[in-house]
XYZ file of C-alpha atoms in Angstrom:
265
model
C -3.569 18.300 -1.698
C -3.885 18.773 2.159
C -7.269 17.418 3.653
C -8.399 18.402 7.374
C -9.206 15.221 9.096
C -10.744 15.482 12.314
C -8.266 18.421 13.154
C -5.212 16.453 11.245
C -3.651 17.663 8.147
C -3.640 14.676 5.678
C -1.624 14.897 2.139
C -2.849 13.539 -0.751
C -1.370 13.284 -4.093
C -3.530 13.767 -7.120
C -1.457 12.710 -9.873
C -0.904 15.853 -11.457
C -4.607 16.918 -11.680
C -7.354 18.510 -9.546
C -9.055 15.738 -7.731
C -12.745 15.811 -8.626
C -15.444 13.868 -6.433
C -17.647 13.673 -9.349
C -15.058 11.204 -10.677
C -14.904 7.483 -9.335
C -12.284 7.648 -6.579
C -9.083 5.546 -6.234
C -7.187 5.722 -2.945
C -3.771 4.442 -2.741
C -2.400 3.739 0.389
C 1.412 2.823 1.036
C 3.366 0.451 3.327
C 5.451 0.736 6.554
C 7.903 3.633 6.267
C 6.721 4.878 2.798
C 4.494 7.497 1.423
C 2.627 8.750 -1.666
C 5.977 8.548 -3.987
C 5.647 4.799 -4.271
C 2.714 4.850 -6.599
C 4.194 7.394 -9.277
C 3.030 5.557 -12.355
C -0.255 4.016 -11.048
C -1.525 6.998 -9.419
C -0.975 9.256 -12.540
C -2.331 6.926 -14.966
C -5.600 6.869 -13.202
C -5.678 10.598 -12.589
C -5.591 11.259 -16.358
C -7.744 8.529 -17.418
C -11.227 9.585 -15.602
C -10.743 8.938 -11.879
C -10.207 11.119 -8.745
C -6.968 10.032 -7.229
C -5.802 10.459 -3.784
C -2.311 8.753 -3.331
C -2.615 9.506 0.499
C 0.653 10.020 3.068
C -0.731 8.298 6.445
C -0.278 10.447 9.540
C 3.061 10.956 10.248
C 4.561 9.899 6.858
C 5.335 12.036 3.776
C 3.759 15.541 3.866
C 1.008 14.558 6.546
C 1.304 15.602 10.239
C 2.223 13.477 12.705
C 2.411 11.437 14.891
C 2.420 8.009 12.872
C -0.690 5.887 14.260
C 0.175 2.826 16.269
C -1.930 0.362 14.904
C -3.731 -0.931 11.552
C -7.052 -0.254 13.037
C -6.177 3.136 13.766
C -5.234 4.000 10.082
C -8.132 2.346 8.826
C -10.298 4.612 10.909
C -8.471 7.568 9.614
C -8.883 6.273 6.088
C -12.518 6.232 6.583
C -12.890 9.666 8.083
C -10.771 10.942 5.329
C -13.128 9.352 2.394
C -16.092 10.782 4.299
C -14.012 14.298 4.392
C -13.967 14.355 0.746
C -17.372 12.729 -0.191
C -16.052 9.748 -1.957
C -18.771 7.492 -3.105
C -17.888 3.691 -3.599
C -14.187 4.388 -3.738
C -11.836 1.700 -5.101
C -9.316 0.684 -2.450
C -5.509 0.293 -3.544
C -3.042 -0.791 -0.784
C 0.248 -2.440 -0.634
C 1.844 -4.330 2.496
C 0.995 -2.508 5.439
C -1.091 -0.415 3.148
C -3.111 -3.412 2.056
C -3.832 -4.274 5.549
C -5.433 -0.956 6.010
C -7.400 -0.971 2.531
C -8.625 -4.698 3.931
C -9.875 -3.109 6.966
C -11.286 0.016 5.125
C -13.356 -2.447 2.817
C -14.722 -4.282 6.013
C -15.740 -1.014 7.615
C -17.347 -0.007 4.660
C -19.114 -3.088 3.620
C -21.458 -2.472 0.479
C -19.935 1.520 0.339
C -16.770 0.013 -1.094
C -16.290 -0.139 -4.769
C -13.538 -2.622 -5.314
C -10.266 -3.711 -3.546
C -6.763 -4.448 -4.901
C -4.245 -5.775 -2.530
C -0.526 -5.708 -3.089
C 2.001 -7.807 -1.174
C -0.237 -8.627 1.494
C -0.832 -11.923 3.634
C -3.350 -12.932 6.277
C -0.886 -11.503 8.929
C 2.329 -9.727 8.705
C 4.859 -11.025 11.429
C 8.040 -9.047 11.761
C 10.991 -10.863 12.842
C 12.048 -9.763 16.482
C 15.557 -8.721 15.092
C 14.382 -6.583 12.729
C 11.993 -4.786 15.014
C 14.598 -4.310 17.216
C 17.017 -2.708 14.459
C 14.017 -0.332 13.605
C 14.149 1.050 17.071
C 17.874 1.137 17.738
C 19.584 0.913 14.329
C 17.055 2.226 11.615
C 19.599 2.506 9.046
C 20.263 -1.216 9.195
C 16.572 -2.012 9.225
C 16.328 0.143 6.012
C 18.860 -1.792 4.332
C 17.438 -5.356 5.529
C 13.936 -4.585 4.533
C 15.224 -3.369 0.864
C 17.464 -6.376 0.770
C 14.331 -8.902 1.661
C 11.752 -6.750 -0.395
C 13.236 -6.784 -3.889
C 13.279 -10.087 -5.846
C 16.846 -11.117 -7.373
C 16.013 -9.072 -10.398
C 15.629 -5.680 -8.586
C 19.374 -6.411 -6.974
C 20.939 -6.459 -10.425
C 19.685 -3.392 -12.061
C 16.652 -3.572 -14.578
C 14.805 -0.153 -13.525
C 12.490 1.180 -16.259
C 13.634 4.490 -15.517
C 17.082 5.096 -17.060
C 19.673 6.243 -14.804
C 17.628 5.435 -11.794
C 18.901 2.635 -9.376
C 16.232 0.481 -7.666
C 17.968 -0.644 -4.564
C 19.284 2.753 -3.879
C 16.011 4.387 -4.273
C 14.394 2.113 -1.967
C 16.951 2.651 0.956
C 16.477 6.461 0.452
C 12.812 6.208 0.450
C 12.634 3.721 3.582
C 15.048 6.018 5.468
C 13.174 9.499 4.638
C 10.396 8.623 7.277
C 10.748 10.558 10.588
C 12.532 9.394 13.430
C 10.475 6.373 14.862
C 8.113 5.964 12.072
C 9.613 2.500 10.614
C 9.355 1.281 14.157
C 5.882 2.214 14.710
C 4.697 0.837 11.442
C 6.427 -2.349 11.854
C 4.981 -2.984 15.316
C 1.632 -2.247 13.934
C 2.153 -4.915 11.162
C 3.250 -7.462 13.833
C 0.249 -6.655 15.945
C -2.224 -7.034 12.997
C -4.296 -10.386 13.911
C -7.710 -9.565 12.175
C -7.100 -10.210 8.555
C -9.446 -12.965 8.322
C -12.425 -11.277 10.193
C -12.096 -8.331 8.091
C -11.706 -10.667 4.843
C -15.050 -12.451 6.129
C -16.839 -8.921 6.072
C -15.783 -7.610 2.476
C -18.275 -8.105 -0.271
C -16.468 -5.938 -3.152
C -14.672 -7.481 -5.961
C -11.370 -7.992 -4.846
C -8.066 -8.477 -6.516
C -4.816 -9.746 -4.704
C -1.768 -8.927 -6.767
C 1.256 -10.777 -5.794
C 4.931 -10.939 -6.134
C 6.298 -14.658 -7.203
C 9.409 -13.793 -5.339
C 8.083 -11.976 -2.449
C 10.120 -13.020 0.595
C 7.910 -10.524 2.978
C 4.610 -11.348 2.235
C 4.814 -15.007 0.443
C 2.012 -15.585 -2.170
C 0.849 -18.724 -0.505
C 0.029 -16.700 2.969
C -1.939 -14.240 0.715
C -3.907 -17.182 -1.071
C -5.277 -18.370 2.080
C -6.634 -14.642 2.638
C -8.155 -14.691 -0.815
C -9.840 -17.994 -0.186
C -11.850 -15.745 2.783
C -13.275 -13.643 0.126
C -15.835 -14.847 -2.068
C -15.274 -14.145 -5.658
C -11.843 -12.792 -5.048
C -8.824 -13.055 -7.858
C -5.350 -13.670 -7.255
C -2.756 -12.594 -10.048
C 1.111 -13.236 -9.596
C 3.852 -11.130 -11.155
C 6.355 -14.264 -11.489
C 9.783 -12.314 -11.340
C 8.699 -9.476 -8.723
C 9.639 -9.413 -5.183
C 7.383 -7.531 -2.494
C 8.015 -4.052 -4.315
C 5.552 -4.526 -7.177
C 5.325 -0.773 -7.888
C 8.901 -0.323 -8.740
C 10.084 -4.008 -9.782
C 7.100 -4.532 -12.234
C 5.625 -0.992 -12.651
C 3.897 -1.700 -16.089
C 2.659 -5.191 -15.146
C 1.331 -3.460 -11.758
C -0.314 -0.833 -13.829
C -1.635 -3.292 -16.455
C -3.283 -5.534 -13.501
C -4.885 -2.411 -11.986
C -6.362 -1.184 -15.036
C -7.841 -4.329 -15.990
C -9.227 -4.970 -12.614
C -10.817 -1.342 -11.832
C -11.976 -0.676 -15.435
C -13.435 -4.006 -15.983
C -16.720 -5.333 -15.046
């Protein structure tokens, strides 16, 4: 569905069913250079089990109008405006990587208005190596290859895709590379500039889950634990075999963790 947010057209996949504001809302927020299609299993499960799902494309990504926003703060403001536009009440926020930083900032802005918060592949900051930033600007194809290599744990590089005939690494390269020119660099710069994770965490009051990959080399679990310690009552769950790309490397385990968290007390 297309949602107009302050004059900007934002696309949100609804999991194959009609979005209903009478149902509890779960919003999925993707990472750098990705789009709504990184949540296929997770978004569809919630959409068919009593939830209103919005797996959004941030501005400039997927089917949403550009340009891409240049900071995590701007992205968070956009998501808050979108939630207001659709009339979502106490939404569950689910974010991955850059999207997790956005979800954290949204939860801080909503305060008691946030239902629950699930952060996947996150850390207290997301510094990006200068060489990767340079490649994203000048050699984006190489940057996509580097991110794919670092984003997957060892198992992801030797097969193991749960969907028969699908190539996990090739699919990731294709998805990273599908973004419009300049979007990857804009996103990585926004990640590198994001320094307010601890301040945002201090404002979060809703139940929070940190779902982390045990083999994540981009946002190591040890860094996420520092952030988790700043949110009272938060829980940390590790998927040992997964790297940074939890939704594709460990789709069933990721879904199980989200279902238990969202549907639990």
